[in-house]
Amino acid sequence: MEKIVSLCRRRGFVFPASEIYGGLGSSYDYGHYGVLLKENVKARWLEAMVRERDDIVALDSSIILNPRVWEASGHAGGFADPLVDCRICKQRFRADQLGESSCGRKPSKRPGETPDCDLTEPRQFNLMFETRVGPVEETGSKVFLRPETAQGIFINFKNVAQLARRKPPFGIAQIGKSFRNEITPGNFIFRTLEFEQMEMEFFVPPTEADDWYRYWIGERRDWYLRLGVRASHLRVRPHDSDELSHYSSATSDIEYLYPIGWSELEGIANRGDFDLTAHTEASGAKLEWVDSQSGERYTPHVIEPAAGVNRSMLAFLCDAYDEEVVAERERTVLRLHPLIAPVKAAVLPLIGRDTEMAERARRLYEELRRVASVEYDDNAQIGRRYRRQDEIGTPFALTIDEQTLADDTITIRDRDSLAQERISIARAREHLLDRLEQPWRSPKPD
Ligand code: GAP
């Protein structure tokens, strides 16, 4: 994990938030390549979940909702972790994770491990951030930053079903920020105070719920595999009955083998009719399905694949990170699937000072940037420029050299195999788009 954190910092993917003020625990800022990578993860999700399907529509609901939403959903009462405080080191720990925590004293100890530790009894601590709406702080009404995007979907069920003219089985998908007052210091961007979720609520006739639950576990696992994550590093883990959330009758996590061990990447839950029933009772609005022809009415059951953008990005980065020795030099390379790589191609004049080469390269770059995320770089010796692109995961480098000036051909270098091919500059755009479309497998051993 240290190597990933250091690469992310060095190349400007991710860095600690409010760093000039000493930072803020479990908060990170995303730099240029981090933003591009994150946007690609979201685009691939939207493509698979909305664009390539007839039965799912998109939604963007508010972050701040009427606080009654959170009472009805069970979050106001039940979305809590059991916490203990240490009266000696003044740190706070999750009571259910004492075995994996370390306290503030040096050398670091497990909380409660020595007679010097003085832990309080566990107390429930709600994870929702509170704020107030209104001009006067004292009299304003208390509201919450949403801890999940899902509730914004449930409360819009009727609205969307009517507007989108869909009948169950159909889904509503949403990507957006969620906030949790997490006290366990995260492992880099694995667990943070604010994060983005990609959630989809799939509304189905109750008798079909089990089948759709299994279907979505398969679909979501395949999505990671299609984007190049190695099968040996993905597994599906069904929850034991004592792990299930208050709303769920069955949940399976898709787990990734992060450097911190197997951990949740995405959860797929069978939420039954819990949410639509709870909001119907609390709001009085009947969130049910009525078939206009047969008159049949029922409360749909819900299957929910809930993924984290940041956690997916971390899994892609961990899976892609590689080091190898080439011609007696070590290179670090991010073997990202071309479709999620932040930059698809770098356009490089072999000799940056050569005006003719630079001009040809610049022209090609301006043509390509209309269709893909590409970079122009004429700074430093070519080997260093290749290594820089390897580190940010750019799958292709297009080099303009002396021969280009003579015969209008350029080289295209493959990040993974390092193979170089000569192609005509006139075909560069078509060639790049073709290569980006081709299936890709990680060359890293499974
Ligand atoms: N609506 C269901 C739900 O929110 P969850 O398992 O609590 O379920 C879904 O969250 C996904 O959101 C997780 O699998 C994870 O990828 C991401 N996630 C949750 N809490 C997070 C945090 N504090 N930091 C980063 N990602 C988080």
Coordinates of C-alpha atoms and ligand atoms in Angstrom, one line a residue:
M1 CA 0.0 0.0 0.0
E2 CA 2.9 2.4 0.7
K3 CA 4.1 2.0 -2.8
I4 CA 0.6 2.9 -4.2
V5 CA 0.3 5.8 -1.9
S6 CA 3.7 7.1 -2.9
L7 CA 3.0 6.7 -6.6
C8 CA -0.3 8.5 -6.2
R9 CA 1.3 11.3 -4.5
R10 CA 4.4 11.5 -6.8
R11 CA 2.3 11.5 -10.0
G12 CA -0.6 13.7 -8.6
F13 CA -3.4 11.1 -8.5
V14 CA -4.3 11.5 -4.8
F15 CA -2.9 13.5 -1.9
P16 CA -3.9 14.3 1.7
A17 CA -6.7 16.9 2.0
S18 CA -6.0 20.4 3.5
E19 CA -2.3 19.5 3.8
I20 CA -1.0 23.0 4.4
Y21 CA -3.1 23.0 7.6
G22 CA -1.8 19.6 8.7
G23 CA -4.4 17.6 6.9
L24 CA -7.6 16.0 8.1
G25 CA -7.8 12.3 8.9
S26 CA -9.4 10.1 6.3
S27 CA -9.8 12.9 3.7
Y28 CA -8.0 13.1 0.4
D29 CA -7.9 15.4 -2.6
Y30 CA -7.7 14.0 -6.2
G31 CA -5.3 15.6 -8.7
H32 CA -5.5 15.6 -12.5
Y33 CA -4.8 11.9 -13.1
G34 CA -6.9 10.9 -10.1
V35 CA -9.9 12.8 -11.5
L36 CA -9.4 11.3 -15.0
L37 CA -9.2 7.8 -13.5
K38 CA -12.2 8.3 -11.3
E39 CA -14.2 9.7 -14.1
N40 CA -13.4 6.7 -16.3
V41 CA -14.5 4.3 -13.5
K42 CA -17.8 6.1 -13.3
A43 CA -18.2 6.2 -17.1
R44 CA -17.7 2.5 -17.4
W45 CA -20.2 1.9 -14.6
L46 CA -22.8 4.1 -16.3
E47 CA -22.2 2.5 -19.6
A48 CA -22.7 -1.0 -18.2
M49 CA -25.6 -0.2 -15.9
V50 CA -27.5 2.4 -17.9
R51 CA -26.4 3.0 -21.5
E52 CA -26.1 -0.6 -22.6
R53 CA -29.4 -1.6 -21.0
D54 CA -33.1 -1.0 -21.6
D55 CA -34.2 -1.6 -18.0
I56 CA -32.3 0.9 -15.9
V57 CA -32.6 4.7 -15.8
A58 CA -30.4 7.3 -14.2
L59 CA -31.1 9.7 -11.3
D60 CA -29.2 12.5 -9.4
S61 CA -31.0 13.1 -6.1
S62 CA -30.1 15.7 -3.4
I63 CA -27.4 15.1 -0.8
I64 CA -29.4 16.9 1.9
L65 CA -32.9 15.4 2.2
N66 CA -35.9 15.9 4.5
P67 CA -34.6 14.4 7.8
R68 CA -37.7 12.2 8.0
V69 CA -36.1 10.1 5.2
W70 CA -33.4 8.9 7.7
E71 CA -35.9 8.1 10.4
A72 CA -37.9 6.0 8.1
S73 CA -34.8 4.3 6.6
G74 CA -33.5 3.3 10.0
H75 CA -30.4 5.3 9.7
A76 CA -31.3 7.9 12.4
G77 CA -31.7 5.1 15.0
G78 CA -29.5 2.3 13.8
F79 CA -26.7 3.5 11.6
A80 CA -24.1 3.4 14.3
D81 CA -20.8 1.8 15.3
P82 CA -20.1 0.6 18.9
L83 CA -17.1 2.8 20.1
V84 CA -14.8 2.7 23.1
D85 CA -12.6 5.5 24.3
C86 CA -9.3 5.1 26.0
R87 CA -9.0 7.4 29.0
I88 CA -5.2 7.2 28.9
C89 CA -4.3 7.7 25.2
K90 CA -7.5 9.6 24.5
Q91 CA -8.1 7.7 21.3
R92 CA -11.4 6.2 20.1
F93 CA -11.7 2.7 18.7
R94 CA -14.4 0.6 17.2
A95 CA -15.3 -2.0 19.8
D96 CA -15.7 -4.7 17.2
Q97 CA -12.3 -4.0 15.7
L98 CA -10.0 -3.8 18.8
G99 CA -8.0 -6.7 17.5
E100 CA -7.0 -4.8 14.4
S101 CA -6.5 -1.4 16.0
S102 CA -3.3 0.1 17.5
C103 CA -3.3 2.7 20.2
G104 CA -1.4 6.0 20.3
R105 CA 1.4 5.0 22.7
K106 CA 4.8 3.9 21.4
P107 CA 5.6 1.2 20.7
S108 CA 2.0 0.8 19.5
K109 CA -0.2 -1.6 21.3
R110 CA -3.6 -3.1 20.7
P111 CA -6.2 -1.2 22.8
G112 CA -6.9 -3.0 26.0
E113 CA -3.8 -5.1 25.6
T114 CA -1.8 -3.8 28.7
P115 CA -2.9 -3.0 32.2
D116 CA -2.1 0.7 31.3
C117 CA -5.1 0.9 28.9
D118 CA -8.3 2.2 30.4
L119 CA -11.2 1.6 28.0
T120 CA -14.8 2.9 28.5
E121 CA -17.8 0.6 27.9
P122 CA -18.9 0.6 24.2
R123 CA -21.3 3.3 23.2
Q124 CA -23.3 3.6 20.0
F125 CA -22.0 6.4 17.8
N126 CA -24.1 7.5 14.7
L127 CA -22.1 7.7 11.5
M128 CA -24.2 10.5 9.9
F129 CA -22.9 14.0 9.8
E130 CA -25.3 16.6 11.0
T131 CA -25.7 20.2 9.9
R132 CA -28.5 22.8 10.0
V133 CA -30.7 24.4 7.4
G134 CA -31.8 28.0 8.1
P135 CA -30.3 31.4 8.7
V136 CA -29.9 31.1 12.5
E137 CA -27.9 28.2 13.7
E138 CA -29.7 27.6 16.9
T139 CA -33.2 27.6 15.4
G140 CA -32.4 26.0 12.0
S141 CA -33.7 22.5 11.5
K142 CA -31.3 19.7 11.8
V143 CA -30.5 17.8 8.6
F144 CA -27.9 15.2 7.6
L145 CA -25.4 14.7 4.9
R146 CA -26.6 11.4 3.2
P147 CA -24.6 8.3 4.2
E148 CA -25.7 6.5 1.1
T149 CA -27.3 7.5 -2.2
A150 CA -29.8 4.6 -2.1
Q151 CA -32.5 6.5 -0.1
G152 CA -32.7 9.2 -2.7
I153 CA -33.7 6.5 -5.2
F154 CA -36.4 4.8 -3.0
I155 CA -38.2 8.1 -2.2
N156 CA -38.3 8.8 -6.0
F157 CA -39.5 5.3 -7.0
K158 CA -43.0 6.4 -8.0
N159 CA -41.8 9.5 -9.8
V160 CA -39.3 7.8 -11.9
A161 CA -41.4 4.7 -12.6
Q162 CA -44.0 7.0 -14.1
L163 CA -41.8 9.4 -15.9
A164 CA -39.5 6.7 -17.3
R165 CA -42.5 4.5 -18.2
R166 CA -40.9 1.4 -16.7
K167 CA -42.5 -1.6 -15.0
P168 CA -40.7 -4.1 -12.7
P169 CA -38.2 -5.5 -13.2
F170 CA -36.4 -2.2 -13.7
G171 CA -33.7 -0.2 -12.0
I172 CA -32.7 3.3 -11.0
A173 CA -29.0 4.1 -10.9
Q174 CA -27.2 6.9 -9.2
I175 CA -23.6 8.1 -8.7
G176 CA -22.9 10.6 -6.0
K177 CA -21.1 11.6 -2.9
S178 CA -21.9 10.1 0.5
F179 CA -20.6 11.0 3.9
R180 CA -19.9 9.0 7.0
N181 CA -18.2 10.0 10.2
E182 CA -15.9 7.1 10.1
I183 CA -13.6 6.9 13.2
T184 CA -11.5 4.0 12.1
P185 CA -8.5 5.6 10.3
G186 CA -8.8 4.4 6.7
N187 CA -6.3 2.6 4.7
F188 CA -5.6 5.4 2.2
I189 CA -8.8 5.9 0.1
F190 CA -10.3 2.6 1.2
R191 CA -12.3 4.3 4.0
T192 CA -12.8 8.0 4.0
L193 CA -15.2 10.6 5.5
E194 CA -16.6 11.5 2.1
F195 CA -16.6 9.2 -0.9
E196 CA -18.6 8.5 -4.1
Q197 CA -21.0 5.6 -4.4
M198 CA -22.3 4.0 -7.6
E199 CA -25.6 2.4 -6.5
M200 CA -28.4 0.8 -8.4
E201 CA -31.8 -0.2 -7.0
F202 CA -33.4 -2.9 -9.1
F203 CA -37.2 -3.2 -8.4
V204 CA -38.6 -6.7 -9.1
P205 CA -41.7 -8.8 -8.6
P206 CA -41.3 -10.4 -5.1
T207 CA -41.2 -13.9 -6.6
E208 CA -38.3 -13.1 -8.8
A209 CA -36.1 -11.5 -6.1
D210 CA -33.8 -14.5 -5.5
D211 CA -33.1 -15.0 -9.2
W212 CA -32.2 -11.3 -9.7
Y213 CA -30.0 -11.4 -6.6
R214 CA -27.9 -14.1 -8.1
Y215 CA -28.0 -12.4 -11.5
W216 CA -26.6 -9.2 -10.1
I217 CA -23.8 -10.9 -8.2
G218 CA -22.6 -12.4 -11.5
E219 CA -23.0 -9.2 -13.5
R220 CA -21.1 -7.1 -11.0
R221 CA -18.3 -9.6 -10.7
D222 CA -18.0 -9.8 -14.5
W223 CA -17.7 -6.0 -14.7
Y224 CA -14.5 -6.0 -12.7
L225 CA -13.1 -8.9 -14.7
R226 CA -14.0 -7.2 -18.0
L227 CA -12.0 -4.2 -16.8
G228 CA -9.0 -6.4 -16.2
V229 CA -9.0 -7.2 -12.5
R230 CA -7.4 -10.6 -12.0
A231 CA -9.8 -13.3 -11.1
S232 CA -7.5 -14.6 -8.4
H233 CA -7.8 -11.3 -6.6
L234 CA -11.7 -11.2 -6.6
R235 CA -14.1 -13.3 -4.6
V236 CA -17.7 -13.3 -3.7
R237 CA -18.4 -13.7 0.0
P238 CA -22.0 -14.2 1.2
H239 CA -22.7 -12.6 4.6
D240 CA -23.4 -14.7 7.6
S241 CA -26.9 -14.1 9.1
D242 CA -25.4 -12.1 12.1
E243 CA -23.6 -9.7 9.7
L244 CA -26.7 -8.7 7.7
S245 CA -27.9 -5.1 7.8
H246 CA -31.3 -4.3 9.3
Y247 CA -32.8 -4.1 5.8
S248 CA -31.3 -7.1 4.2
S249 CA -32.4 -10.8 3.9
A250 CA -29.2 -11.7 1.9
T251 CA -26.0 -9.9 1.1
S252 CA -22.9 -10.9 -0.7
D253 CA -19.7 -8.8 -0.9
I254 CA -17.5 -8.7 -3.9
E255 CA -14.1 -8.6 -2.2
Y256 CA -10.7 -7.7 -3.6
L257 CA -7.4 -8.9 -2.3
Y258 CA -6.0 -5.4 -1.3
P259 CA -2.6 -5.2 0.3
I260 CA -4.5 -5.0 3.6
G261 CA -6.1 -8.4 2.9
W262 CA -9.5 -9.4 1.5
S263 CA -11.9 -6.5 1.9
E264 CA -15.2 -5.3 0.6
L265 CA -15.2 -3.7 -2.8
E266 CA -19.0 -3.8 -3.4
G267 CA -22.0 -5.2 -1.7
I268 CA -25.0 -6.8 -3.4
A269 CA -28.1 -6.9 -1.1
N270 CA -31.5 -8.4 -1.3
R271 CA -33.4 -5.5 0.5
G272 CA -36.8 -7.1 0.1
D273 CA -39.6 -4.6 0.4
F274 CA -38.1 -3.0 3.5
D275 CA -37.4 0.5 2.1
L276 CA -40.5 1.0 0.0
T277 CA -42.7 -0.2 2.8
A278 CA -40.9 2.0 5.4
H279 CA -41.2 5.1 3.2
T280 CA -44.9 4.3 2.4
E281 CA -45.7 4.1 6.2
A282 CA -43.7 7.2 7.1
S283 CA -44.7 9.5 4.2
G284 CA -48.2 8.2 3.4
A285 CA -47.2 8.1 -0.3
K286 CA -48.0 4.6 -1.6
L287 CA -44.7 3.3 -3.1
E288 CA -46.1 0.3 -4.8
W289 CA -46.5 -1.0 -8.3
V290 CA -50.0 -1.0 -9.9
D291 CA -50.5 -2.6 -13.3
S292 CA -52.8 -0.4 -15.2
Q293 CA -54.1 -3.3 -17.3
S294 CA -54.6 -6.1 -14.8
G295 CA -55.1 -3.9 -11.7
E296 CA -52.5 -6.1 -9.9
R297 CA -50.7 -4.2 -7.2
Y298 CA -47.7 -5.1 -5.1
T299 CA -44.7 -3.6 -3.3
P300 CA -41.6 -4.5 -5.4
H301 CA -38.6 -6.1 -3.8
V302 CA -35.2 -4.5 -4.3
I303 CA -31.9 -5.9 -5.3
E304 CA -29.1 -3.4 -4.7
P305 CA -25.5 -3.6 -6.1
A306 CA -23.7 -0.8 -4.2
A307 CA -20.2 0.0 -5.2
G308 CA -17.7 2.6 -4.1
V309 CA -15.9 4.7 -6.8
N310 CA -12.9 5.4 -4.6
R311 CA -12.6 1.8 -3.4
S312 CA -12.9 0.5 -7.0
M313 CA -10.2 3.0 -8.1
L314 CA -8.0 1.7 -5.3
A315 CA -8.6 -1.9 -6.4
F316 CA -7.8 -1.0 -10.0
L317 CA -4.6 0.8 -8.9
C318 CA -3.5 -2.1 -6.7
D319 CA -4.2 -4.7 -9.4
A320 CA -2.3 -2.6 -12.0
Y321 CA 0.8 -1.7 -10.0
D322 CA 3.9 -3.5 -11.3
E323 CA 7.7 -3.2 -11.2
E324 CA 10.1 -4.9 -13.6
V325 CA 13.6 -4.6 -14.8
V326 CA 14.1 -3.8 -18.5
A327 CA 17.5 -3.4 -20.0
E328 CA 19.0 -3.4 -16.5
R329 CA 16.7 -0.5 -15.4
E330 CA 13.8 -0.8 -13.1
R331 CA 10.5 0.6 -14.3
T332 CA 7.3 1.1 -12.4
V333 CA 4.3 0.6 -14.5
L334 CA 0.5 0.9 -14.0
R335 CA -1.0 -1.9 -16.1
L336 CA -4.4 -0.4 -16.2
H337 CA -7.1 -1.5 -18.6
P338 CA -6.9 1.0 -21.5
L339 CA -10.5 2.0 -21.0
I340 CA -9.9 3.2 -17.5
A341 CA -6.3 4.5 -17.9
P342 CA -6.4 8.3 -17.3
V343 CA -4.4 9.1 -20.5
K344 CA -4.9 6.9 -23.5
A345 CA -1.9 8.0 -25.5
A346 CA 1.1 10.2 -25.2
V347 CA 2.4 12.1 -28.3
L348 CA 6.1 12.6 -28.1
P349 CA 8.5 14.2 -30.5
L350 CA 11.7 12.2 -30.2
I351 CA 13.8 15.4 -30.0
G352 CA 11.8 18.1 -28.3
R353 CA 14.0 20.9 -29.6
D354 CA 13.5 19.9 -33.3
T355 CA 10.9 22.3 -34.5
E356 CA 9.7 20.2 -37.3
M357 CA 9.2 17.1 -35.1
A358 CA 7.6 19.2 -32.4
E359 CA 5.2 20.8 -34.9
R360 CA 4.2 17.4 -36.4
A361 CA 3.7 16.0 -32.9
R362 CA 1.6 18.9 -31.8
R363 CA -0.6 18.6 -34.9
L364 CA -1.2 14.9 -34.2
Y365 CA -1.9 15.7 -30.6
E366 CA -4.5 18.3 -31.5
E367 CA -6.2 15.8 -33.8
L368 CA -6.2 13.0 -31.2
R369 CA -7.4 15.0 -28.3
R370 CA -10.7 15.5 -30.0
V371 CA -11.5 11.8 -29.6
A372 CA -9.5 10.7 -26.5
S373 CA -7.6 11.8 -23.5
V374 CA -4.1 12.3 -24.8
E375 CA -1.0 14.2 -23.7
Y376 CA 1.8 16.0 -25.5
D377 CA 5.2 15.9 -23.9
D378 CA 8.5 17.3 -25.4
N379 CA 10.2 17.8 -22.1
A380 CA 13.3 15.7 -21.2
Q381 CA 15.0 12.7 -22.8
I382 CA 12.7 10.2 -24.5
G383 CA 13.4 7.3 -22.0
R384 CA 12.3 9.5 -19.1
R385 CA 9.1 10.5 -20.9
Y386 CA 8.3 6.9 -21.5
R387 CA 8.8 6.0 -17.9
R388 CA 6.6 8.9 -16.7
Q389 CA 3.8 7.6 -19.0
D390 CA 4.3 4.1 -17.7
E391 CA 3.9 5.3 -14.2
I392 CA 0.5 6.9 -14.9
G393 CA -0.6 3.9 -16.9
T394 CA -0.7 5.4 -20.4
P395 CA -1.2 2.3 -22.7
F396 CA 0.2 3.8 -25.9
A397 CA 3.0 6.2 -26.8
L398 CA 3.2 7.7 -30.3
T399 CA 6.6 8.9 -31.2
I400 CA 7.5 11.3 -34.1
D401 CA 11.1 10.8 -35.2
E402 CA 13.4 11.5 -38.1
Q403 CA 11.7 8.9 -40.2
T404 CA 8.3 10.6 -39.7
L405 CA 9.7 13.6 -41.5
A406 CA 10.8 11.4 -44.4
D407 CA 7.8 9.0 -44.8
D408 CA 4.9 10.1 -42.6
T409 CA 5.1 7.1 -40.3
I410 CA 5.3 7.1 -36.5
T411 CA 6.0 4.5 -33.9
I412 CA 3.4 3.2 -31.5
R413 CA 4.8 1.7 -28.3
D414 CA 2.8 -0.7 -26.2
R415 CA 3.1 0.0 -22.4
D416 CA 2.8 -3.7 -21.4
S417 CA 4.9 -5.5 -24.0
L418 CA 7.1 -2.6 -24.9
A419 CA 6.7 -3.7 -28.6
Q420 CA 7.0 -0.9 -31.1
E421 CA 5.2 -0.8 -34.4
R422 CA 5.4 1.7 -37.3
I423 CA 2.1 3.0 -38.6
S424 CA 1.2 5.8 -40.9
I425 CA 0.5 9.1 -39.2
A426 CA -2.7 9.5 -41.3
R427 CA -4.0 6.3 -39.7
A428 CA -2.9 7.1 -36.1
R429 CA -6.4 8.2 -34.9
E430 CA -8.1 5.1 -36.4
H431 CA -5.4 2.8 -35.1
L432 CA -5.6 4.2 -31.6
L433 CA -9.3 3.9 -31.4
D434 CA -9.1 0.3 -32.7
R435 CA -6.5 -0.6 -30.1
L436 CA -8.6 0.9 -27.3
E437 CA -11.6 -1.2 -28.3
Q438 CA -9.6 -4.5 -28.2
P439 CA -10.1 -6.8 -25.2
W440 CA -7.3 -6.5 -22.7
R441 CA -5.9 -8.9 -20.1
S442 CA -3.5 -8.1 -17.4
P443 CA 0.0 -9.5 -18.2
K444 CA 0.6 -9.7 -14.4
P445 CA 0.5 -13.3 -13.2
D446 CA -2.8 -14.3 -11.6
Ligands
GAP1 N1 -26.7 1.4 0.1 C1 -25.9 0.4 0.7 C2 -24.6 0.8 1.2 O1 -24.4 2.0 1.3 P1 -22.4 -0.1 2.0 O2 -21.8 -1.4 2.0 O3 -22.4 0.6 3.3 O4 -23.8 -0.2 1.4 C3 -21.5 0.5 -0.4 O5 -21.6 0.9 1.0 C4 -20.1 0.7 -0.9 O6 -19.7 2.1 -0.7 C5 -19.0 -0.1 -0.2 O7 -18.9 -1.4 -0.8 C6 -17.8 0.7 -0.5 O8 -17.3 0.4 -1.8 C7 -18.3 2.1 -0.4 N2 -18.1 2.7 0.9 C8 -18.8 2.6 2.0 N3 -18.3 3.3 3.0 C9 -17.1 3.9 2.5 C10 -16.1 4.8 3.1 N4 -16.2 5.3 4.3 N5 -15.1 5.2 2.3 C11 -15.0 4.7 1.0 N6 -16.0 3.9 0.4 C12 -17.0 3.5 1.2

